[in-house]
PDB file of C-alpha atoms in Angstrom:
ATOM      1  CA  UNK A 586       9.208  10.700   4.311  1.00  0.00           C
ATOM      2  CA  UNK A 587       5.947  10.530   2.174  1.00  0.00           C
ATOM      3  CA  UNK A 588       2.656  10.423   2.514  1.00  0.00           C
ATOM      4  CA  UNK A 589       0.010   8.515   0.921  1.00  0.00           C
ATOM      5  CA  UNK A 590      -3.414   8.842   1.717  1.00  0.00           C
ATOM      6  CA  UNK A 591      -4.845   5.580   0.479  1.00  0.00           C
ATOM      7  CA  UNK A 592      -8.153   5.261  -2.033  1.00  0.00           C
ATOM      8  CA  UNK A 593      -9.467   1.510  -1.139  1.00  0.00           C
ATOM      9  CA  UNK A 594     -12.119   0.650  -3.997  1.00  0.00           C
ATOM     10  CA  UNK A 595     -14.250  -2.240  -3.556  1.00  0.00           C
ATOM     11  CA  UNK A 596     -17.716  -2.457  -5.288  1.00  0.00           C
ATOM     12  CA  UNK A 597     -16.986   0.850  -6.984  1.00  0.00           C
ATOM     13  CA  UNK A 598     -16.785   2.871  -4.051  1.00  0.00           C
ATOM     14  CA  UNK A 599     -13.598   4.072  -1.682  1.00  0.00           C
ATOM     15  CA  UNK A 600     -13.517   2.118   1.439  1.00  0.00           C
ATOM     16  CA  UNK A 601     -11.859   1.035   4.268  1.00  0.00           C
ATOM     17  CA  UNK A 602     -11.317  -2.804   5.679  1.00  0.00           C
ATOM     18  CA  UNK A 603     -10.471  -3.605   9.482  1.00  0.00           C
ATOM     19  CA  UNK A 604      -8.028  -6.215   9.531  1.00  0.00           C
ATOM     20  CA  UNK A 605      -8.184  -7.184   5.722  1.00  0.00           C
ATOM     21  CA  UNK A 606     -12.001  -8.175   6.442  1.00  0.00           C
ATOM     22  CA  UNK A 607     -13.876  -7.850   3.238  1.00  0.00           C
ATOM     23  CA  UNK A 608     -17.192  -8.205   5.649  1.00  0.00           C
ATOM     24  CA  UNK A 609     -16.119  -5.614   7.920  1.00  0.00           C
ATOM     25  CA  UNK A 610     -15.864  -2.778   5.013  1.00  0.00           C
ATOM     26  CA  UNK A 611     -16.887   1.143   5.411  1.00  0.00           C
ATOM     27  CA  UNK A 612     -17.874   3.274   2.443  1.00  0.00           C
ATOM     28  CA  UNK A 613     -16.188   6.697   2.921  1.00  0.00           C
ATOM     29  CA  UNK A 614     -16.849   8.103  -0.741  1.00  0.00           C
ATOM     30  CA  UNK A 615     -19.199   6.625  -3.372  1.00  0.00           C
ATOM     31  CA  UNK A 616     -16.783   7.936  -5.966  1.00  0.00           C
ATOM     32  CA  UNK A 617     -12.770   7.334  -5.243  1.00  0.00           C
ATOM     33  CA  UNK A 618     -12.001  10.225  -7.972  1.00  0.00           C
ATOM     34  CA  UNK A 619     -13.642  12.519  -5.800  1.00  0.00           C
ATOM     35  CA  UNK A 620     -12.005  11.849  -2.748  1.00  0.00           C
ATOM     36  CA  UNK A 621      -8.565  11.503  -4.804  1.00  0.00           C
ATOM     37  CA  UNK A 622      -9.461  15.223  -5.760  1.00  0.00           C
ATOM     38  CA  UNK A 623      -9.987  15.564  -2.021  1.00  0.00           C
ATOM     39  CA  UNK A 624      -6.816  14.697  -1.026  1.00  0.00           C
ATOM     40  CA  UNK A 625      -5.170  16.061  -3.799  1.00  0.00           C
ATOM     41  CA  UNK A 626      -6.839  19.761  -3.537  1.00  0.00           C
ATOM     42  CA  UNK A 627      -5.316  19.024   0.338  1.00  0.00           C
ATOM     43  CA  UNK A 628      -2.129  18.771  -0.530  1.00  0.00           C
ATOM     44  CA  UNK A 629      -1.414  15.638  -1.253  1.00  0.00           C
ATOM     45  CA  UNK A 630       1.909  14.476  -3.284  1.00  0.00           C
ATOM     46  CA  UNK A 631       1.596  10.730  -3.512  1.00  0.00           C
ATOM     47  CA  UNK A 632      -1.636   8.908  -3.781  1.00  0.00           C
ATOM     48  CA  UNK A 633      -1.552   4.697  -2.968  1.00  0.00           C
ATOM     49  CA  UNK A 634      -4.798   3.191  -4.563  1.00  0.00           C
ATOM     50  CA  UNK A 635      -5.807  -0.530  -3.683  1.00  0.00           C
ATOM     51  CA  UNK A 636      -8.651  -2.674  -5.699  1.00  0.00           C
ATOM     52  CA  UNK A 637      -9.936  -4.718  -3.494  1.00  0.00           C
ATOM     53  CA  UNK A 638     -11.998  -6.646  -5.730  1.00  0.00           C
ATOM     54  CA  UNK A 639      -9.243  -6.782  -8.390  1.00  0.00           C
ATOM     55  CA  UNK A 640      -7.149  -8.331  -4.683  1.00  0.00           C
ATOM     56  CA  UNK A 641     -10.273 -10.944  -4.144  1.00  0.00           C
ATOM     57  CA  UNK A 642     -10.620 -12.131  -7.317  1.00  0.00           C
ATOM     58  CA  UNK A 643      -7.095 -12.345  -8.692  1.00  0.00           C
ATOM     59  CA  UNK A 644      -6.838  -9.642 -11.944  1.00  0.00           C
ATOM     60  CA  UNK A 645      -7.898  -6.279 -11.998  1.00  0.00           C
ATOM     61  CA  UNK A 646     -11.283  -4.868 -11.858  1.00  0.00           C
ATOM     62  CA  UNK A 647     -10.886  -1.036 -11.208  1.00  0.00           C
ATOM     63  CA  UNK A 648      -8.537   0.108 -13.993  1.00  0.00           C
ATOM     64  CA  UNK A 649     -11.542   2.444 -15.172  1.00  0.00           C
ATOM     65  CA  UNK A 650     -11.454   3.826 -11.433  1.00  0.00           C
ATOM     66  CA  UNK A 651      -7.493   4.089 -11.744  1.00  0.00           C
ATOM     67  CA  UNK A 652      -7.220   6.007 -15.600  1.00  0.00           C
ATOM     68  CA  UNK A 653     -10.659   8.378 -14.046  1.00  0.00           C
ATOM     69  CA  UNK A 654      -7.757   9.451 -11.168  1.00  0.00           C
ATOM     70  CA  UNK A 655      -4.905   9.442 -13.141  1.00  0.00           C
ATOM     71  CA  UNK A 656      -6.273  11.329 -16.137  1.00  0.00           C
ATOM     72  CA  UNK A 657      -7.770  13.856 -13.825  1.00  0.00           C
ATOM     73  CA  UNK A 658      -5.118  14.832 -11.026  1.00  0.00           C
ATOM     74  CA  UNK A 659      -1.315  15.743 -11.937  1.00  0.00           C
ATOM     75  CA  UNK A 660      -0.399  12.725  -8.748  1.00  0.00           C
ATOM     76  CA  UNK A 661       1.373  10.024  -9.421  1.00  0.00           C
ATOM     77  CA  UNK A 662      -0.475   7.312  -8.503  1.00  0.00           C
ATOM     78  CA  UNK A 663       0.674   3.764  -7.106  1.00  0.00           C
ATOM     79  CA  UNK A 664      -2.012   0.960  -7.681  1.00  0.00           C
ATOM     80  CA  UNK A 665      -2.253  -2.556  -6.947  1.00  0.00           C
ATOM     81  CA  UNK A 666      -4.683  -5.553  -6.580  1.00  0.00           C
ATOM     82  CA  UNK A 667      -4.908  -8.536  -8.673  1.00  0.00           C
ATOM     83  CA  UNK A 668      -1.807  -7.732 -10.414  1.00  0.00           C
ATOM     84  CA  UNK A 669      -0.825 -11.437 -10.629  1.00  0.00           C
ATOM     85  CA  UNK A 670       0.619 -11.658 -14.767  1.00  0.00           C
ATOM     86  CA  UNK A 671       2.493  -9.543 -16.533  1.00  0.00           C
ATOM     87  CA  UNK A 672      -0.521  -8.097 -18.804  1.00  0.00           C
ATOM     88  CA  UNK A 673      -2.123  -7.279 -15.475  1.00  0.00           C
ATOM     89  CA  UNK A 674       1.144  -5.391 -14.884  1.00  0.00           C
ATOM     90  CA  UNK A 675       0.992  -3.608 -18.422  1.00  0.00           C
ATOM     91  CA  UNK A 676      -2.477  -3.035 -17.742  1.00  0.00           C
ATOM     92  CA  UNK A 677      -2.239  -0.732 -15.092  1.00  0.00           C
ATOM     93  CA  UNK A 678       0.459   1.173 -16.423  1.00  0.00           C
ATOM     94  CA  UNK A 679      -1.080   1.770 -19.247  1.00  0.00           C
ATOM     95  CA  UNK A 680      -4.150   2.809 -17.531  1.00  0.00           C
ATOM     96  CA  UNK A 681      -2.115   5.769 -15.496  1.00  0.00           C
ATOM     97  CA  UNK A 682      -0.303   4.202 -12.745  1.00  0.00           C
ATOM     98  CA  UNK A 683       2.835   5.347 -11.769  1.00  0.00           C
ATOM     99  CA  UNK A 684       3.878   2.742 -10.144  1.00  0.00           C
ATOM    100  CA  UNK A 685       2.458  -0.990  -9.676  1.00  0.00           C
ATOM    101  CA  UNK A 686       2.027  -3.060  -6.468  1.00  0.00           C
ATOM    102  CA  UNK A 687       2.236  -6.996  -6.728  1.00  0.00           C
ATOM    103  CA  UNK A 688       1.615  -8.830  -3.624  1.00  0.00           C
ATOM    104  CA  UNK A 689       0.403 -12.659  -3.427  1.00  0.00           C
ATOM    105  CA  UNK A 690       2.147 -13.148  -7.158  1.00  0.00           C
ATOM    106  CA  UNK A 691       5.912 -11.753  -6.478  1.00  0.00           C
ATOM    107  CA  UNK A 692       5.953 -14.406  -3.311  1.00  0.00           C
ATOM    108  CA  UNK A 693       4.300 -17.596  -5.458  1.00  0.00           C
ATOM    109  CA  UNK A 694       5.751 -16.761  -9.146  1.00  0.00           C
ATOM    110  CA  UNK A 695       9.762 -15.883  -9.343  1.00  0.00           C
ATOM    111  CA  UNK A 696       9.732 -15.533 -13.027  1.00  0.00           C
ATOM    112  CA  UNK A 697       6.533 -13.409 -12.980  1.00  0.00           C
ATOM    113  CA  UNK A 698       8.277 -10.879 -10.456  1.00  0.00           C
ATOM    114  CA  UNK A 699      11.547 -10.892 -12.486  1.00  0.00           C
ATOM    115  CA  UNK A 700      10.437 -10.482 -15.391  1.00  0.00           C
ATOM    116  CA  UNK A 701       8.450  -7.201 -14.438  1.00  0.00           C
ATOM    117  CA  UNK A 702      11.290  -5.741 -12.542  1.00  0.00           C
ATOM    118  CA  UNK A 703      13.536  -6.357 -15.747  1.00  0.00           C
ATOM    119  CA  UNK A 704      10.359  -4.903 -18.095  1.00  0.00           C
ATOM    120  CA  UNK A 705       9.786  -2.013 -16.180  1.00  0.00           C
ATOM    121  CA  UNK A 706      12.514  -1.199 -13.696  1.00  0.00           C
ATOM    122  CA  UNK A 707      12.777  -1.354 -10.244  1.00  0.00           C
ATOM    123  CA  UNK A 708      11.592   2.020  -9.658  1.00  0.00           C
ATOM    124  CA  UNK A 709       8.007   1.247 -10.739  1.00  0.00           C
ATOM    125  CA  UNK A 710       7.966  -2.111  -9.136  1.00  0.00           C
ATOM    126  CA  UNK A 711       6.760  -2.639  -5.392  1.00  0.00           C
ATOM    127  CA  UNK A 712       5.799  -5.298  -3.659  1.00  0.00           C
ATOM    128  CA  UNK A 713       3.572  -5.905  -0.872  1.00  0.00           C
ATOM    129  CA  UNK A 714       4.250  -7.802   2.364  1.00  0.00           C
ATOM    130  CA  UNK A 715       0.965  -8.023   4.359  1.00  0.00           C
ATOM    131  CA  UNK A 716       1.701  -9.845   7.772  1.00  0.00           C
ATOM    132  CA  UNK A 717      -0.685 -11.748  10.081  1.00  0.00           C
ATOM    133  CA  UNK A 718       0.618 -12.945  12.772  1.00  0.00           C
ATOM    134  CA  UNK A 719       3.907 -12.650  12.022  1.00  0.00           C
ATOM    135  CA  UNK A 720       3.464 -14.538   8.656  1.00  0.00           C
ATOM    136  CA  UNK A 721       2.883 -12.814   5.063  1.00  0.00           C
ATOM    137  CA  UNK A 722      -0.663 -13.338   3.899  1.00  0.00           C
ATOM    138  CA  UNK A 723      -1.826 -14.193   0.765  1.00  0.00           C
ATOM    139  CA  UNK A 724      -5.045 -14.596  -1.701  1.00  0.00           C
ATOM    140  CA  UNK A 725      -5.928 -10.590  -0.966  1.00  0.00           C
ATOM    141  CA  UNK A 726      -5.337 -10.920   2.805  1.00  0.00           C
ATOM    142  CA  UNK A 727      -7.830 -14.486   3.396  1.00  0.00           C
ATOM    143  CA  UNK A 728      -4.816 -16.878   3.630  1.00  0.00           C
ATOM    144  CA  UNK A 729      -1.767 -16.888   5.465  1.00  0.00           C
ATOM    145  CA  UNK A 730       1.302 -18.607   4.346  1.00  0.00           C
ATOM    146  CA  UNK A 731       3.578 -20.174   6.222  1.00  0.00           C
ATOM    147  CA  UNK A 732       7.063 -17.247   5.533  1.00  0.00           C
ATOM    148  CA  UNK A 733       8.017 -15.403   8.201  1.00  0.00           C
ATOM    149  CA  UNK A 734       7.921 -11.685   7.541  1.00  0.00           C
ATOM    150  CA  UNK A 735      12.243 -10.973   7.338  1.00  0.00           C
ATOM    151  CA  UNK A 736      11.932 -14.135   5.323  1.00  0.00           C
ATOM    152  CA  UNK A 737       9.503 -12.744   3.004  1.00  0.00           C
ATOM    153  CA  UNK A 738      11.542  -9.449   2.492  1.00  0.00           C
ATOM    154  CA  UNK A 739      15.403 -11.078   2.537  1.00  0.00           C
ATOM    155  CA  UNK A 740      13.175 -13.163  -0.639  1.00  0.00           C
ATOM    156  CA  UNK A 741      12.452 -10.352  -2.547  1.00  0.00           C
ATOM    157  CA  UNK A 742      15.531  -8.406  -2.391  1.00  0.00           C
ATOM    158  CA  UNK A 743      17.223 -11.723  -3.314  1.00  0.00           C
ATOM    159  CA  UNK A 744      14.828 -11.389  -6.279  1.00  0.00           C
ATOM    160  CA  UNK A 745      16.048  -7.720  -7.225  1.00  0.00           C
ATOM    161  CA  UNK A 746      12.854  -6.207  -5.414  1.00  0.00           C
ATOM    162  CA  UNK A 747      14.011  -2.378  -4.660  1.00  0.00           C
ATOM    163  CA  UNK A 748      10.593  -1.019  -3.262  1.00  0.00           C
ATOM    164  CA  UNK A 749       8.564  -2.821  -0.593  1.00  0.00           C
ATOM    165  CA  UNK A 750       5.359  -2.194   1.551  1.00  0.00           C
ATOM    166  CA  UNK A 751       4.915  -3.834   4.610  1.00  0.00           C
ATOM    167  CA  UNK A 752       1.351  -3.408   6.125  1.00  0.00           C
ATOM    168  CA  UNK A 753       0.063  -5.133   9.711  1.00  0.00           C
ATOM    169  CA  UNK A 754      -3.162  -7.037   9.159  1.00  0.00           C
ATOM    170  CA  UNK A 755      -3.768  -6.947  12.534  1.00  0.00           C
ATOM    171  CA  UNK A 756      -3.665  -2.955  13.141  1.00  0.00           C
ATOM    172  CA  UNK A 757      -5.143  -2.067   9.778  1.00  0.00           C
ATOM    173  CA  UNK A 758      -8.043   0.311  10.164  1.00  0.00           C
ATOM    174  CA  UNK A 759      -7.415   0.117  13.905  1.00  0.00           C
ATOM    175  CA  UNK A 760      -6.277   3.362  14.270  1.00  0.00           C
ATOM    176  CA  UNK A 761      -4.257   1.959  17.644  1.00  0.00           C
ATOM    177  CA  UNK A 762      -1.217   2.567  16.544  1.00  0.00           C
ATOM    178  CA  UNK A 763       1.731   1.154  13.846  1.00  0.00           C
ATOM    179  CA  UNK A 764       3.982  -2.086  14.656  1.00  0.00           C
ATOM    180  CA  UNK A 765       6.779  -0.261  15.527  1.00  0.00           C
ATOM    181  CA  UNK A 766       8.823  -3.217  16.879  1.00  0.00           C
ATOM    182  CA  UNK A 767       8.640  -5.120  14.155  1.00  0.00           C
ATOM    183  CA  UNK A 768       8.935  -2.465  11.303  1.00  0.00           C
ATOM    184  CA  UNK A 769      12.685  -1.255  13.221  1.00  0.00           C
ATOM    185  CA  UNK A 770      13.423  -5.012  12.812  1.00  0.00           C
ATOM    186  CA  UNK A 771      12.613  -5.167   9.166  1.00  0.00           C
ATOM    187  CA  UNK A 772      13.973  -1.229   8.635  1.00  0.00           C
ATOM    188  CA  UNK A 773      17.247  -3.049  10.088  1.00  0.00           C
ATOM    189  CA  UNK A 774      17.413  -5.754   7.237  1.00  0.00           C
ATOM    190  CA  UNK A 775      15.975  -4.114   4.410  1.00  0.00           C
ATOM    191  CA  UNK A 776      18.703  -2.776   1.938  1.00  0.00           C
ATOM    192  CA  UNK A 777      15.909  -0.815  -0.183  1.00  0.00           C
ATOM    193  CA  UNK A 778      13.363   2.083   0.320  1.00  0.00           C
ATOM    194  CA  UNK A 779      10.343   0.608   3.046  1.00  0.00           C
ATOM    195  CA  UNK A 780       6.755   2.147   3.254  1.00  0.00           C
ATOM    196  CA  UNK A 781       4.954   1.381   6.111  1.00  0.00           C
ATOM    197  CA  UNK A 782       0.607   0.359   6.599  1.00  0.00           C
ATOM    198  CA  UNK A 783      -1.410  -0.135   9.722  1.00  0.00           C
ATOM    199  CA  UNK A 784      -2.805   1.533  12.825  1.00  0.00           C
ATOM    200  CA  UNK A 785      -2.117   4.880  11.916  1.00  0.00           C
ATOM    201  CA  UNK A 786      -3.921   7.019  13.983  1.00  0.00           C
ATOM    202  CA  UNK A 787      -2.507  10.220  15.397  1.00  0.00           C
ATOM    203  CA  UNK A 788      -0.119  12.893  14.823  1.00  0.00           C
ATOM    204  CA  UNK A 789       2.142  11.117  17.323  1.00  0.00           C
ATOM    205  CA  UNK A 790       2.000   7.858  15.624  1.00  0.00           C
ATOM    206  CA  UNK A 791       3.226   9.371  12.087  1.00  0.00           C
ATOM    207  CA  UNK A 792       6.312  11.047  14.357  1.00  0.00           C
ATOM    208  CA  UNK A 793       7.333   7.814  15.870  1.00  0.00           C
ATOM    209  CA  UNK A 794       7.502   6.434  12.166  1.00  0.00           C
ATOM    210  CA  UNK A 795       9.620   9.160  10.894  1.00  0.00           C
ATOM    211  CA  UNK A 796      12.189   8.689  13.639  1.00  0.00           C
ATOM    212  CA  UNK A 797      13.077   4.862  11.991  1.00  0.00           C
ATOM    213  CA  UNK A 798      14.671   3.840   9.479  1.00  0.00           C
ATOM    214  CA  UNK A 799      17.800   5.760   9.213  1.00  0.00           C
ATOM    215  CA  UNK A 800      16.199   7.002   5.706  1.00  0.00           C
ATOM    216  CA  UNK A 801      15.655   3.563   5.280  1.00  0.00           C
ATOM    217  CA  UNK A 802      11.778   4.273   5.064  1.00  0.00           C
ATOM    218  CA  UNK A 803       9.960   5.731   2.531  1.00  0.00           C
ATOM    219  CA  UNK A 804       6.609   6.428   3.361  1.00  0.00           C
ATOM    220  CA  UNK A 805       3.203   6.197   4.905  1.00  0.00           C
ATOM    221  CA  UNK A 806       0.179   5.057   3.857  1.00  0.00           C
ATOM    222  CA  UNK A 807      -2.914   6.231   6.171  1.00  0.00           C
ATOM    223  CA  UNK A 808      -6.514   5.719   4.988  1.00  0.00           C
ATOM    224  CA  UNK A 809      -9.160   5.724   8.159  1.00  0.00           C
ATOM    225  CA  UNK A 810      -7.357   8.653   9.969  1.00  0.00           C
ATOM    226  CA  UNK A 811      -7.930  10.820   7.171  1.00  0.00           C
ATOM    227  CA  UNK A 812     -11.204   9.967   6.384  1.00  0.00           C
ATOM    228  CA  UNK A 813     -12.193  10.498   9.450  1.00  0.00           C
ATOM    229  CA  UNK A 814     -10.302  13.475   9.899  1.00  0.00           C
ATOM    230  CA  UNK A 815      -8.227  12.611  12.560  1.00  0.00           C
ATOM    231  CA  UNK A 816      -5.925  15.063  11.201  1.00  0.00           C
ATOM    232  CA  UNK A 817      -5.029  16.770   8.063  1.00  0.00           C
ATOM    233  CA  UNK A 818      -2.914  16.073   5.049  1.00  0.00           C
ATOM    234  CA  UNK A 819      -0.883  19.126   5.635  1.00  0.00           C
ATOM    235  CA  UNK A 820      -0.774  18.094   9.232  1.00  0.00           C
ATOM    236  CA  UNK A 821       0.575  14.997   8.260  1.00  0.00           C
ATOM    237  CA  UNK A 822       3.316  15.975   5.489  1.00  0.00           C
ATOM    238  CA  UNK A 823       4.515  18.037   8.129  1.00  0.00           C
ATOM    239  CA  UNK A 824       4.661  15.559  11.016  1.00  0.00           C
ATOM    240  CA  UNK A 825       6.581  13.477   8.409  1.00  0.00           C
ATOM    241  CA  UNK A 826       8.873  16.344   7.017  1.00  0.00           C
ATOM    242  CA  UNK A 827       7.353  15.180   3.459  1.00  0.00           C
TER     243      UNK A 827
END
């Protein structure tokens, strides 16, 4: 199962939120290629890189950030926030990502979502699933709509959605431990590759996530635990067997 220590940016700096609050923000690096280099020079495979302001306003505003971290480190690099048209989409390819996250969009615009997937395959395609209460959230994590979760996903696939993320507002930045109820009921249903967000906090809490799934899982993304060196990145490849 991977790992991927996440690089938040908001206001030019890495961060992390608690529970999707924008207010409620902590500044762990001034510079997100430096800590990228941080967690690369650690041992890091897989880096997951969120613009929170691109998320907020509704197109990207860190691609400079992104193509800085890209050009620099040989890791492939997921990115999203404000990905919500397909020149967004481009954009961030182009600027180094590996792969591109869509969230709010691949929920509100069917065409949008299939047309990427069909542009640049499934394999470079994930969407996001961030659930509050129970619901998927929307608008970079200050609205909820009114789709359950399973709903949400059982959407997607219908949609030809391979790669997912499923993160739990609620727990995120918590450090009190993942949703693991709910992620074996979506790990049940999903039929492609799941990475998990939220409440990651120990050692112990990465092992219980690499017992579900049935392969069905594909990674975890942990931000606040590392920062604040909870443990390791080689500590937590190997508690995940990545």
């Amino acid at each position: 199962m991977r790992l991927y220590p996440a690089i938040d940016i908001l206001g030019g700096s890495a961060v992390r939120l608690v529970k999707g609050d924008f207010e409620a923000s902590t500044v762990y690096d001034e510079a997100p290629l430096h800590a990228a280099r941080a967690w690369a020079e650690a041992g890091a495979r897989f880096l997951h890189v969120v613009d929170l302001d691109g998320a907020r306003s509704g197109e990207p505003v860190n691609l400079a950030q992104l193509e800085r971290i890209a050009r620099a480190l040989e890791v492939p690099v997921q990115y999203g926030g404000g990905l919500r048209s397909a020149a967004a989409v481009a954009g961030a390819l182009n600027a180094g990502a590996a792969r591109v996250i869509i969230g709010t969009a691949a929920l509100r615009d069917e065409r949008l979502l299939r047309s990427v997937i069909a542009t640049h395959g499934p394999e470079r395609v994930l969407v996001s699933v961030d659930v509050r209460d129970g619901r998927a959230a929307a608008a970079g994590w200050t609205e909820r709509s009114e789709l359950g979760a399973q709903d949400a996903f059982a959407l997607l696939q219908e949609h030809g959605v391979e790669h997912l993320i499923y993160t739990s507002v609620e727990r995120d930045g918590m450090m009190s431990g993942p949703d693991l109820a709910e992620l074996q009921r979506l790990a049940a249903t999903v039929r492609g590759r799941l990475t998990y967000s939220g409440g990651v906090g120990t050692l112990a809490h990465l092992q219980a996530l690499a017992g579900i799934g049935e392969g069905s899982l594909e990674g975890v993304i942990v931000g606040k635990a590392l920062y604040e060196r909870r443990f390791t990145i080689a500590e937590a490849r190997a508690a995940l067997d990545d």
